[in-house]
Structures are given as structure tokens and as C-alpha cells.
Tab-separated table of N, CA, C and O in Angstrom:
chain	number	residue	atom	x	y	z
A	986	UNK	N	-11.762	-5.103	14.787
A	986	UNK	CA	-11.032	-5.777	13.719
A	986	UNK	C	-11.277	-5.086	12.389
A	986	UNK	O	-12.327	-4.503	12.164
A	987	UNK	N	-10.263	-5.138	11.561
A	987	UNK	CA	-10.328	-4.569	10.212
A	987	UNK	C	-9.933	-5.657	9.233
A	987	UNK	O	-8.964	-6.389	9.458
A	988	UNK	N	-10.670	-5.745	8.154
A	988	UNK	CA	-10.338	-6.692	7.101
A	988	UNK	C	-9.904	-5.914	5.859
A	988	UNK	O	-10.487	-4.879	5.525
A	989	UNK	N	-8.879	-6.425	5.191
A	989	UNK	CA	-8.331	-5.793	3.996
A	989	UNK	C	-8.274	-6.824	2.875
A	989	UNK	O	-7.768	-7.936	3.080
A	990	UNK	N	-8.774	-6.436	1.706
A	990	UNK	CA	-8.747	-7.345	0.560
A	990	UNK	C	-8.174	-6.603	-0.635
A	990	UNK	O	-8.735	-5.603	-1.086
A	991	UNK	N	-7.032	-7.101	-1.130
A	991	UNK	CA	-6.384	-6.486	-2.290
A	991	UNK	C	-6.837	-7.146	-3.579
A	991	UNK	O	-7.221	-8.327	-3.585
A	992	UNK	N	-6.735	-6.391	-4.657
A	992	UNK	CA	-6.995	-6.929	-5.995
A	992	UNK	C	-6.273	-6.057	-7.005
A	992	UNK	O	-5.800	-4.965	-6.670
A	993	UNK	N	-6.198	-6.554	-8.237
A	993	UNK	CA	-5.663	-5.742	-9.316
A	993	UNK	C	-4.288	-6.146	-9.815
A	993	UNK	O	-3.795	-5.580	-10.793
A	994	UNK	N	-3.662	-7.112	-9.159
A	994	UNK	CA	-2.348	-7.539	-9.623
A	994	UNK	C	-2.442	-8.287	-10.947
A	994	UNK	O	-3.532	-8.600	-11.435
A	995	UNK	N	-1.285	-8.558	-11.527
A	995	UNK	CA	-1.263	-9.290	-12.781
A	995	UNK	C	0.124	-9.313	-13.369
A	995	UNK	O	1.088	-8.873	-12.748
A	996	UNK	N	0.211	-9.842	-14.590
A	996	UNK	CA	1.477	-9.910	-15.316
A	996	UNK	C	1.439	-8.902	-16.449
A	996	UNK	O	0.513	-8.932	-17.267
A	997	UNK	N	2.429	-8.022	-16.487
A	997	UNK	CA	2.471	-6.963	-17.492
A	997	UNK	C	3.881	-6.846	-18.058
A	997	UNK	O	4.827	-7.462	-17.553
A	998	UNK	N	3.997	-6.017	-19.086
A	998	UNK	CA	5.302	-5.729	-19.683
A	998	UNK	C	5.878	-4.472	-19.051
A	998	UNK	O	5.147	-3.624	-18.536
A	999	UNK	N	7.188	-4.351	-19.111
A	999	UNK	CA	7.851	-3.143	-18.631
A	999	UNK	C	7.277	-1.929	-19.345
A	999	UNK	O	7.056	-1.961	-20.563
A	1000	UNK	N	7.024	-0.872	-18.564
A	1000	UNK	CA	6.433	0.342	-19.119
A	1000	UNK	C	4.923	0.415	-18.992
A	1000	UNK	O	4.335	1.481	-19.158
A	1001	UNK	N	4.297	-0.719	-18.698
A	1001	UNK	CA	2.839	-0.763	-18.540
A	1001	UNK	C	2.412	-0.176	-17.197
A	1001	UNK	O	3.257	0.152	-16.352
A	1002	UNK	N	1.102	-0.098	-17.016
A	1002	UNK	CA	0.526	0.418	-15.784
A	1002	UNK	C	-0.416	-0.614	-15.171
A	1002	UNK	O	-0.980	-1.451	-15.881
A	1003	UNK	N	-0.582	-0.515	-13.870
A	1003	UNK	CA	-1.547	-1.329	-13.134
A	1003	UNK	C	-2.129	-0.480	-12.024
A	1003	UNK	O	-1.470	0.437	-11.522
A	1004	UNK	N	-3.355	-0.814	-11.632
A	1004	UNK	CA	-3.961	-0.165	-10.474
A	1004	UNK	C	-4.378	-1.235	-9.479
A	1004	UNK	O	-5.177	-2.113	-9.797
A	1005	UNK	N	-3.800	-1.163	-8.294
A	1005	UNK	CA	-4.164	-2.076	-7.213
A	1005	UNK	C	-5.228	-1.416	-6.334
A	1005	UNK	O	-5.207	-0.201	-6.139
A	1006	UNK	N	-6.119	-2.238	-5.805
A	1006	UNK	CA	-7.165	-1.754	-4.905
A	1006	UNK	C	-7.095	-2.523	-3.594
A	1006	UNK	O	-6.788	-3.714	-3.580
A	1007	UNK	N	-7.427	-1.834	-2.515
A	1007	UNK	CA	-7.481	-2.454	-1.188
A	1007	UNK	C	-8.785	-1.999	-0.546
A	1007	UNK	O	-8.938	-0.820	-0.216
A	1008	UNK	N	-9.711	-2.936	-0.411
A	1008	UNK	CA	-11.015	-2.626	0.180
A	1008	UNK	C	-10.978	-2.935	1.661
A	1008	UNK	O	-10.607	-4.041	2.062
A	1009	UNK	N	-11.370	-1.966	2.444
A	1009	UNK	CA	-11.364	-2.101	3.895
A	1009	UNK	C	-12.773	-2.372	4.403
A	1009	UNK	O	-13.751	-1.834	3.876
A	1010	UNK	N	-12.870	-3.144	5.462
A	1010	UNK	CA	-14.151	-3.342	6.135
A	1010	UNK	C	-13.881	-3.552	7.619
A	1010	UNK	O	-12.755	-3.796	8.027
A	1011	UNK	N	-14.946	-3.436	8.418
A	1011	UNK	CA	-14.791	-3.575	9.862
A	1011	UNK	C	-14.645	-2.215	10.516
A	1011	UNK	O	-15.182	-1.218	10.043
A	1012	UNK	N	-13.879	-2.155	11.600
A	1012	UNK	CA	-13.735	-0.925	12.383
A	1012	UNK	C	-12.666	-0.028	11.773
A	1012	UNK	O	-11.626	0.237	12.381
A	1013	UNK	N	-12.958	0.456	10.579
A	1013	UNK	CA	-11.969	1.245	9.847
A	1013	UNK	C	-11.671	2.566	10.529
A	1013	UNK	O	-10.619	3.150	10.298
A	1014	UNK	N	-12.580	3.039	11.364
A	1014	UNK	CA	-12.355	4.320	12.043
A	1014	UNK	C	-11.203	4.245	13.025
A	1014	UNK	O	-10.714	5.270	13.487
A	1015	UNK	N	-10.747	3.031	13.355
A	1015	UNK	CA	-9.633	2.852	14.270
A	1015	UNK	C	-8.276	2.860	13.572
A	1015	UNK	O	-7.250	2.665	14.215
A	1016	UNK	N	-8.267	3.074	12.267
A	1016	UNK	CA	-7.009	3.069	11.520
A	1016	UNK	C	-6.693	4.461	11.013
A	1016	UNK	O	-7.586	5.227	10.649
A	1017	UNK	N	-5.404	4.790	10.996
A	1017	UNK	CA	-4.993	6.140	10.614
A	1017	UNK	C	-4.054	6.155	9.413
A	1017	UNK	O	-4.061	7.103	8.647
A	1018	UNK	N	-3.240	5.145	9.279
A	1018	UNK	CA	-2.293	5.061	8.173
A	1018	UNK	C	-2.587	3.819	7.351
A	1018	UNK	O	-2.832	2.741	7.893
A	1019	UNK	N	-2.517	3.999	6.037
A	1019	UNK	CA	-2.602	2.872	5.117
A	1019	UNK	C	-1.340	2.874	4.283
A	1019	UNK	O	-0.935	3.914	3.767
A	1020	UNK	N	-0.736	1.725	4.151
A	1020	UNK	CA	0.490	1.626	3.383
A	1020	UNK	C	0.443	0.421	2.458
A	1020	UNK	O	-0.070	-0.629	2.839
A	1021	UNK	N	0.984	0.619	1.271
A	1021	UNK	CA	1.225	-0.504	0.368
A	1021	UNK	C	2.662	-0.959	0.587
A	1021	UNK	O	3.596	-0.160	0.490
A	1022	UNK	N	2.811	-2.224	0.898
A	1022	UNK	CA	4.116	-2.859	1.012
A	1022	UNK	C	4.295	-3.814	-0.173
A	1022	UNK	O	3.331	-4.218	-0.808
A	1023	UNK	N	5.537	-4.183	-0.411
A	1023	UNK	CA	5.797	-5.232	-1.372
A	1023	UNK	C	6.940	-6.108	-0.870
A	1023	UNK	O	7.778	-5.653	-0.100
A	1024	UNK	N	6.916	-7.344	-1.329
A	1024	UNK	CA	7.971	-8.275	-0.943
A	1024	UNK	C	8.286	-9.172	-2.120
A	1024	UNK	O	7.418	-9.893	-2.611
A	1025	UNK	N	9.533	-9.092	-2.547
A	1025	UNK	CA	10.025	-9.949	-3.618
A	1025	UNK	C	10.697	-11.173	-2.994
A	1025	UNK	O	11.148	-11.109	-1.851
A	1026	UNK	N	10.777	-12.279	-3.726
A	1026	UNK	CA	11.410	-13.483	-3.174
A	1026	UNK	C	12.819	-13.209	-2.681
A	1026	UNK	O	13.622	-12.584	-3.387
A	1027	UNK	N	13.106	-13.617	-1.451
A	1027	UNK	CA	14.430	-13.446	-0.882
A	1027	UNK	C	14.733	-12.054	-0.368
A	1027	UNK	O	15.858	-11.794	0.069
A	1028	UNK	N	13.741	-11.166	-0.417
A	1028	UNK	CA	13.970	-9.797	0.043
A	1028	UNK	C	13.031	-9.462	1.198
A	1028	UNK	O	12.005	-10.119	1.385
A	1029	UNK	N	13.402	-8.428	1.927
A	1029	UNK	CA	12.557	-7.982	3.026
A	1029	UNK	C	11.338	-7.227	2.492
A	1029	UNK	O	11.356	-6.677	1.398
A	1030	UNK	N	10.300	-7.227	3.307
A	1030	UNK	CA	9.105	-6.462	2.952
A	1030	UNK	C	9.427	-4.978	3.056
A	1030	UNK	O	9.981	-4.523	4.064
A	1031	UNK	N	9.074	-4.215	2.040
A	1031	UNK	CA	9.368	-2.786	2.038
A	1031	UNK	C	8.093	-1.991	1.780
A	1031	UNK	O	7.246	-2.384	0.978
A	1032	UNK	N	8.000	-0.858	2.467
A	1032	UNK	CA	6.882	0.042	2.231
A	1032	UNK	C	7.152	0.869	0.984
A	1032	UNK	O	8.249	1.399	0.826
A	1033	UNK	N	6.160	0.976	0.115
A	1033	UNK	CA	6.353	1.756	-1.107
A	1033	UNK	C	5.531	3.037	-1.127
A	1033	UNK	O	5.960	4.032	-1.707
A	1034	UNK	N	4.366	3.041	-0.477
A	1034	UNK	CA	3.533	4.245	-0.488
A	1034	UNK	C	2.616	4.226	0.720
A	1034	UNK	O	2.056	3.183	1.054
A	1035	UNK	N	2.481	5.396	1.343
A	1035	UNK	CA	1.674	5.497	2.559
A	1035	UNK	C	0.740	6.696	2.445
A	1035	UNK	O	1.096	7.716	1.848
A	1036	UNK	N	-0.450	6.571	3.016
A	1036	UNK	CA	-1.392	7.679	3.048
A	1036	UNK	C	-2.011	7.763	4.439
A	1036	UNK	O	-2.310	6.728	5.050
A	1037	UNK	N	-2.172	8.985	4.927
A	1037	UNK	CA	-2.864	9.202	6.195
A	1037	UNK	C	-4.346	9.334	5.869
A	1037	UNK	O	-4.738	10.150	5.039
A	1038	UNK	N	-5.164	8.559	6.521
A	1038	UNK	CA	-6.570	8.465	6.135
A	1038	UNK	C	-7.353	9.737	6.412
A	1038	UNK	O	-8.340	10.025	5.743
A	1039	UNK	N	-6.911	10.519	7.381
A	1039	UNK	CA	-7.663	11.736	7.697
A	1039	UNK	C	-7.149	12.944	6.916
A	1039	UNK	O	-7.936	13.784	6.478
A	1040	UNK	N	-5.850	13.054	6.742
A	1040	UNK	CA	-5.281	14.233	6.081
A	1040	UNK	C	-4.955	13.997	4.612
A	1040	UNK	O	-4.726	14.950	3.881
A	1041	UNK	N	-4.908	12.717	4.208
A	1041	UNK	CA	-4.502	12.314	2.854
A	1041	UNK	C	-3.058	12.673	2.525
A	1041	UNK	O	-2.672	12.684	1.352
A	1042	UNK	N	-2.250	12.957	3.531
A	1042	UNK	CA	-0.826	13.208	3.308
A	1042	UNK	C	-0.174	11.894	2.893
A	1042	UNK	O	-0.430	10.841	3.478
A	1043	UNK	N	0.667	11.968	1.849
A	1043	UNK	CA	1.278	10.763	1.297
A	1043	UNK	C	2.790	10.769	1.466
A	1043	UNK	O	3.416	11.817	1.661
A	1044	UNK	N	3.360	9.583	1.361
A	1044	UNK	CA	4.805	9.401	1.449
A	1044	UNK	C	5.165	8.244	0.540
A	1044	UNK	O	4.456	7.229	0.529
A	1045	UNK	N	6.277	8.394	-0.197
A	1045	UNK	CA	6.673	7.366	-1.159
A	1045	UNK	C	8.123	6.951	-0.954
A	1045	UNK	O	8.968	7.757	-0.571
A	1046	UNK	N	8.389	5.692	-1.247
A	1046	UNK	CA	9.770	5.242	-1.302
A	1046	UNK	C	10.440	5.872	-2.525
A	1046	UNK	O	9.779	6.109	-3.548
A	1047	UNK	N	11.721	6.123	-2.422
A	1047	UNK	CA	12.444	6.749	-3.534
A	1047	UNK	C	12.335	5.913	-4.809
A	1047	UNK	O	12.293	6.454	-5.917
A	1048	UNK	N	12.273	4.602	-4.656
A	1048	UNK	CA	12.269	3.712	-5.815
A	1048	UNK	C	11.004	3.820	-6.652
A	1048	UNK	O	10.987	3.395	-7.812
A	1049	UNK	N	9.929	4.379	-6.080
A	1049	UNK	CA	8.672	4.461	-6.823
A	1049	UNK	C	8.180	5.885	-6.991
A	1049	UNK	O	7.150	6.119	-7.647
A	1050	UNK	N	8.897	6.828	-6.399
A	1050	UNK	CA	8.473	8.236	-6.478
A	1050	UNK	C	8.350	8.661	-7.936
A	1050	UNK	O	9.191	8.320	-8.771
A	1051	UNK	N	7.314	9.396	-8.249
A	1051	UNK	CA	7.018	9.898	-9.598
A	1051	UNK	C	6.486	8.823	-10.529
A	1051	UNK	O	6.172	9.122	-11.690
A	1052	UNK	N	6.383	7.578	-10.059
A	1052	UNK	CA	5.792	6.516	-10.886
A	1052	UNK	C	4.518	5.949	-10.249
A	1052	UNK	O	3.588	5.568	-10.959
A	1053	UNK	N	4.481	5.865	-8.930
A	1053	UNK	CA	3.337	5.309	-8.204
A	1053	UNK	C	2.582	6.427	-7.502
A	1053	UNK	O	3.176	7.410	-7.044
A	1054	UNK	N	1.280	6.257	-7.398
A	1054	UNK	CA	0.444	7.214	-6.673
A	1054	UNK	C	-0.529	6.438	-5.784
A	1054	UNK	O	-1.229	5.541	-6.272
A	1055	UNK	N	-0.552	6.809	-4.514
A	1055	UNK	CA	-1.504	6.214	-3.581
A	1055	UNK	C	-2.659	7.191	-3.398
A	1055	UNK	O	-2.455	8.411	-3.325
A	1056	UNK	N	-3.881	6.656	-3.346
A	1056	UNK	CA	-5.045	7.510	-3.166
A	1056	UNK	C	-6.112	6.723	-2.424
A	1056	UNK	O	-6.007	5.510	-2.258
A	1057	UNK	N	-7.140	7.437	-1.991
A	1057	UNK	CA	-8.256	6.778	-1.326
A	1057	UNK	C	-9.539	7.389	-1.855
A	1057	UNK	O	-9.569	8.517	-2.322
A	1058	UNK	N	-10.625	6.625	-1.745
A	1058	UNK	CA	-11.869	7.130	-2.297
A	1058	UNK	C	-12.563	8.033	-1.291
A	1058	UNK	O	-12.098	8.213	-0.172
A	1059	UNK	N	-13.704	8.624	-1.697
A	1059	UNK	CA	-14.406	9.569	-0.864
A	1059	UNK	C	-14.759	9.025	0.513
A	1059	UNK	O	-14.383	9.590	1.534
A	1060	UNK	N	-15.480	7.923	0.562
A	1060	UNK	CA	-15.805	7.348	1.882
A	1060	UNK	C	-14.596	6.773	2.588
A	1060	UNK	O	-14.709	6.331	3.734
A	1061	UNK	N	-13.457	6.743	1.913
A	1061	UNK	CA	-12.186	6.305	2.501
A	1061	UNK	C	-12.227	4.856	2.959
A	1061	UNK	O	-11.653	4.511	3.983
A	1062	UNK	N	-12.900	4.026	2.182
A	1062	UNK	CA	-12.849	2.612	2.514
A	1062	UNK	C	-12.117	1.807	1.462
A	1062	UNK	O	-11.995	0.604	1.583
A	1063	UNK	N	-11.616	2.470	0.407
A	1063	UNK	CA	-10.788	1.809	-0.590
A	1063	UNK	C	-9.538	2.642	-0.807
A	1063	UNK	O	-9.623	3.847	-0.972
A	1064	UNK	N	-8.402	1.984	-0.777
A	1064	UNK	CA	-7.124	2.634	-1.028
A	1064	UNK	C	-6.554	2.043	-2.320
A	1064	UNK	O	-6.601	0.827	-2.511
A	1065	UNK	N	-6.049	2.909	-3.166
A	1065	UNK	CA	-5.552	2.491	-4.470
A	1065	UNK	C	-4.039	2.722	-4.560
A	1065	UNK	O	-3.489	3.602	-3.896
A	1066	UNK	N	-3.414	1.950	-5.423
A	1066	UNK	CA	-2.026	2.200	-5.785
A	1066	UNK	C	-1.968	2.194	-7.309
A	1066	UNK	O	-2.112	1.141	-7.937
A	1067	UNK	N	-1.803	3.379	-7.879
A	1067	UNK	CA	-1.669	3.519	-9.320
A	1067	UNK	C	-0.187	3.384	-9.646
A	1067	UNK	O	0.631	4.177	-9.170
A	1068	UNK	N	0.139	2.407	-10.459
A	1068	UNK	CA	1.537	2.133	-10.778
A	1068	UNK	C	1.759	2.349	-12.263
A	1068	UNK	O	1.147	1.659	-13.097
A	1069	UNK	N	2.617	3.307	-12.588
A	1069	UNK	CA	2.942	3.620	-13.980
A	1069	UNK	C	4.405	3.290	-14.250
A	1069	UNK	O	5.211	3.160	-13.324
A	1070	UNK	N	4.741	3.180	-15.528
A	1070	UNK	CA	6.126	2.934	-15.950
A	1070	UNK	C	6.739	1.784	-15.167
A	1070	UNK	O	7.853	1.899	-14.621
A	1071	UNK	N	6.023	0.691	-15.104
A	1071	UNK	CA	6.482	-0.441	-14.309
A	1071	UNK	C	7.794	-1.006	-14.840
A	1071	UNK	O	8.045	-1.008	-16.057
A	1072	UNK	N	8.604	-1.470	-13.905
A	1072	UNK	CA	9.921	-2.038	-14.215
A	1072	UNK	C	9.979	-3.476	-13.712
A	1072	UNK	O	9.249	-3.833	-12.779
A	1073	UNK	N	10.849	-4.294	-14.285
A	1073	UNK	CA	10.976	-5.669	-13.776
A	1073	UNK	C	11.270	-5.723	-12.277
A	1073	UNK	O	10.814	-6.636	-11.587
A	1074	UNK	N	11.998	-4.746	-11.775
A	1074	UNK	CA	12.311	-4.743	-10.343
A	1074	UNK	C	11.115	-4.413	-9.455
A	1074	UNK	O	11.203	-4.490	-8.240
A	1075	UNK	N	9.992	-4.044	-10.061
A	1075	UNK	CA	8.751	-3.857	-9.295
A	1075	UNK	C	8.035	-5.185	-9.047
A	1075	UNK	O	7.030	-5.217	-8.327
A	1076	UNK	N	8.525	-6.252	-9.634
A	1076	UNK	CA	7.909	-7.568	-9.445
A	1076	UNK	C	7.965	-7.969	-7.978
A	1076	UNK	O	9.031	-7.973	-7.357
A	1077	UNK	N	6.801	-8.266	-7.409
A	1077	UNK	CA	6.714	-8.618	-5.994
A	1077	UNK	C	5.266	-8.954	-5.653
A	1077	UNK	O	4.358	-8.719	-6.455
A	1078	UNK	N	5.084	-9.485	-4.447
A	1078	UNK	CA	3.746	-9.583	-3.882
A	1078	UNK	C	3.468	-8.252	-3.192
A	1078	UNK	O	4.308	-7.781	-2.409
A	1079	UNK	N	2.336	-7.660	-3.495
A	1079	UNK	CA	1.970	-6.378	-2.920
A	1079	UNK	C	0.883	-6.564	-1.878
A	1079	UNK	O	-0.121	-7.254	-2.127
A	1080	UNK	N	1.100	-5.940	-0.722
A	1080	UNK	CA	0.179	-6.039	0.403
A	1080	UNK	C	-0.275	-4.652	0.830
A	1080	UNK	O	0.533	-3.714	0.835
A	1081	UNK	N	-1.526	-4.525	1.204
A	1081	UNK	CA	-1.925	-3.301	1.883
A	1081	UNK	C	-2.009	-3.602	3.378
A	1081	UNK	O	-2.295	-4.744	3.780
A	1082	UNK	N	-1.732	-2.570	4.159
A	1082	UNK	CA	-1.701	-2.719	5.612
A	1082	UNK	C	-2.255	-1.466	6.265
A	1082	UNK	O	-2.119	-0.364	5.718
A	1083	UNK	N	-2.849	-1.647	7.425
A	1083	UNK	CA	-3.450	-0.540	8.163
A	1083	UNK	C	-2.837	-0.451	9.555
A	1083	UNK	O	-2.617	-1.478	10.209
A	1084	UNK	N	-2.580	0.778	9.987
A	1084	UNK	CA	-2.005	1.009	11.306
A	1084	UNK	C	-2.948	1.850	12.148
A	1084	UNK	O	-3.531	2.816	11.647
A	1085	UNK	N	-3.061	1.497	13.413
A	1085	UNK	CA	-3.880	2.273	14.340
A	1085	UNK	C	-3.050	3.282	15.121
A	1085	UNK	O	-3.570	3.946	16.021
A	1086	UNK	N	-1.757	3.416	14.769
A	1086	UNK	CA	-0.927	4.407	15.440
A	1086	UNK	C	-1.457	5.803	15.180
A	1086	UNK	O	-1.815	6.136	14.050
A	1087	UNK	N	-1.486	6.637	16.220
A	1087	UNK	CA	-1.858	8.029	15.994
A	1087	UNK	C	-0.941	8.994	16.739
A	1087	UNK	O	-0.997	10.199	16.533
A	1088	UNK	N	-0.051	8.474	17.586
A	1088	UNK	CA	0.872	9.342	18.329
A	1088	UNK	C	2.175	9.573	17.587
A	1088	UNK	O	2.923	10.483	17.926
A	1089	UNK	N	2.462	8.745	16.593
A	1089	UNK	CA	3.681	8.916	15.799
A	1089	UNK	C	3.473	8.247	14.450
A	1089	UNK	O	2.509	7.500	14.255
A	1090	UNK	N	4.376	8.516	13.516
A	1090	UNK	CA	4.309	7.875	12.209
A	1090	UNK	C	4.753	6.413	12.315
A	1090	UNK	O	5.716	6.112	13.027
A	1091	UNK	N	4.095	5.520	11.623
A	1091	UNK	CA	4.588	4.140	11.600
A	1091	UNK	C	5.918	4.082	10.867
A	1091	UNK	O	6.148	4.829	9.910
A	1092	UNK	N	6.796	3.202	11.317
A	1092	UNK	CA	8.146	3.142	10.772
A	1092	UNK	C	8.324	1.939	9.855
A	1092	UNK	O	8.937	2.041	8.798
A	1093	UNK	N	7.803	0.794	10.267
A	1093	UNK	CA	8.010	-0.424	9.495
A	1093	UNK	C	6.846	-1.367	9.664
A	1093	UNK	O	5.842	-1.049	10.304
A	1094	UNK	N	6.952	-2.573	9.078
A	1094	UNK	CA	5.851	-3.538	9.119
A	1094	UNK	C	5.320	-3.839	10.516
A	1094	UNK	O	4.127	-4.080	10.687
A	1095	UNK	N	6.184	-3.789	11.521
A	1095	UNK	CA	5.750	-4.112	12.880
A	1095	UNK	C	4.757	-3.103	13.435
A	1095	UNK	O	4.050	-3.394	14.408
A	1096	UNK	N	4.680	-1.923	12.833
A	1096	UNK	CA	3.760	-0.884	13.298
A	1096	UNK	C	2.369	-1.014	12.696
A	1096	UNK	O	1.515	-0.168	12.950
A	1097	UNK	N	2.170	-2.048	11.897
A	1097	UNK	CA	0.874	-2.233	11.233
A	1097	UNK	C	0.115	-3.376	11.875
A	1097	UNK	O	0.668	-4.446	12.134
A	1098	UNK	N	-1.165	-3.139	12.089
A	1098	UNK	CA	-1.992	-4.087	12.825
A	1098	UNK	C	-2.748	-5.052	11.921
A	1098	UNK	O	-3.089	-6.160	12.337
A	1099	UNK	N	-3.059	-4.607	10.729
A	1099	UNK	CA	-3.917	-5.405	9.844
A	1099	UNK	C	-3.281	-5.494	8.462
A	1099	UNK	O	-2.745	-4.505	7.951
A	1100	UNK	N	-3.394	-6.671	7.862
A	1100	UNK	CA	-2.774	-6.948	6.569
A	1100	UNK	C	-3.762	-7.668	5.655
A	1100	UNK	O	-4.576	-8.476	6.113
A	1101	UNK	N	-3.649	-7.369	4.376
A	1101	UNK	CA	-4.390	-8.148	3.395
A	1101	UNK	C	-3.611	-9.395	3.014
A	1101	UNK	O	-2.505	-9.626	3.499
A	1102	UNK	N	-4.191	-10.157	2.098
A	1102	UNK	CA	-3.582	-11.432	1.720
A	1102	UNK	C	-2.538	-11.272	0.621
A	1102	UNK	O	-1.769	-12.198	0.352
A	1103	UNK	N	-2.514	-10.126	-0.013
A	1103	UNK	CA	-1.522	-9.858	-1.044
A	1103	UNK	C	-2.048	-10.093	-2.452
A	1103	UNK	O	-2.965	-10.889	-2.674
A	1104	UNK	N	-1.449	-9.377	-3.402
A	1104	UNK	CA	-1.754	-9.565	-4.817
A	1104	UNK	C	-0.440	-9.499	-5.588
A	1104	UNK	O	0.385	-8.622	-5.339
A	1105	UNK	N	-0.235	-10.444	-6.493
A	1105	UNK	CA	1.047	-10.569	-7.182
A	1105	UNK	C	1.125	-9.635	-8.376
A	1105	UNK	O	0.190	-9.562	-9.185
A	1106	UNK	N	2.253	-8.941	-8.482
A	1106	UNK	CA	2.561	-8.114	-9.647
A	1106	UNK	C	3.845	-8.661	-10.268
A	1106	UNK	O	4.859	-8.780	-9.587
A	1107	UNK	N	3.766	-8.994	-11.538
A	1107	UNK	CA	4.926	-9.504	-12.265
A	1107	UNK	C	5.138	-8.646	-13.497
A	1107	UNK	O	4.231	-8.474	-14.305
A	1108	UNK	N	6.353	-8.093	-13.610
A	1108	UNK	CA	6.692	-7.219	-14.726
A	1108	UNK	C	7.822	-7.864	-15.514
A	1108	UNK	O	8.895	-8.113	-14.971
A	1109	UNK	N	7.577	-8.120	-16.772
A	1109	UNK	CA	8.601	-8.738	-17.615
A	1109	UNK	C	9.204	-7.698	-18.540
A	1109	UNK	O	8.547	-6.745	-18.942
A	1110	UNK	N	10.459	-7.945	-18.889
A	1110	UNK	CA	11.179	-6.969	-19.724
A	1110	UNK	C	10.957	-7.237	-21.197
A	1110	UNK	O	10.419	-8.255	-21.589
């Protein structure tokens, strides 16, 4: 089992920055992909940034490319999401998730085995 705990959300103005953190514990060696998802009211959960825990290769949704950066710390038990130039449309609950897939890239939420409880980000104009 893997436990994920997010923190760092809050209410900010458009153009501000926030840094979200996701602390992992448990059998983290069984996870290969970490992704930050977000879900706004009435919308589907969408992946915004993904990192491979062994190679640190990243992938971003077009909507956040050049504004958000996903990273992990040295021991690789904390994953961060640095969010710059925030927009009102970034308002959502943000979740970190871990996948144990290693034979292919995860495609969507169903490919993730472990989820945090979420942290709210609200951006006002």
C-alpha cells in the first residue's frame, strides 16, 4: 500500500504562484508514475502533469505547459507541482496519484492505484 498526502492549496489572485506538495509513504518502490490531476465542479478529472519516478521524464497537459512544473525530491518521496501565472480556469481540486504500471504509460485515472485526498486551489480574477 502507498499513502499520498497533498498540501499547499489555497486562494490566490490571477497571475500568482502556488506550490503543491504530495508526500508519499508505504511501498513507494512499487510505483512508477506520479501524476497531478485536477477536477473542477461539473467537469471530468484531468491529468495536468506526470513524472516517471525513475527517469524523471515529465509530461504536461497543453493547458498548463510552460506554466506548471512537476518535480520530485532527491529521495523521491515528495512530488511537487509548481504553478505559475495562475488563471481562474485553474480553479479545481488537485489530487496526486501513483501508478504501478510499468509495461506501458498510464492513460487516465483508471490506471492509477493510489490517490491522495486532494487540495483545493482557487484562483480569482
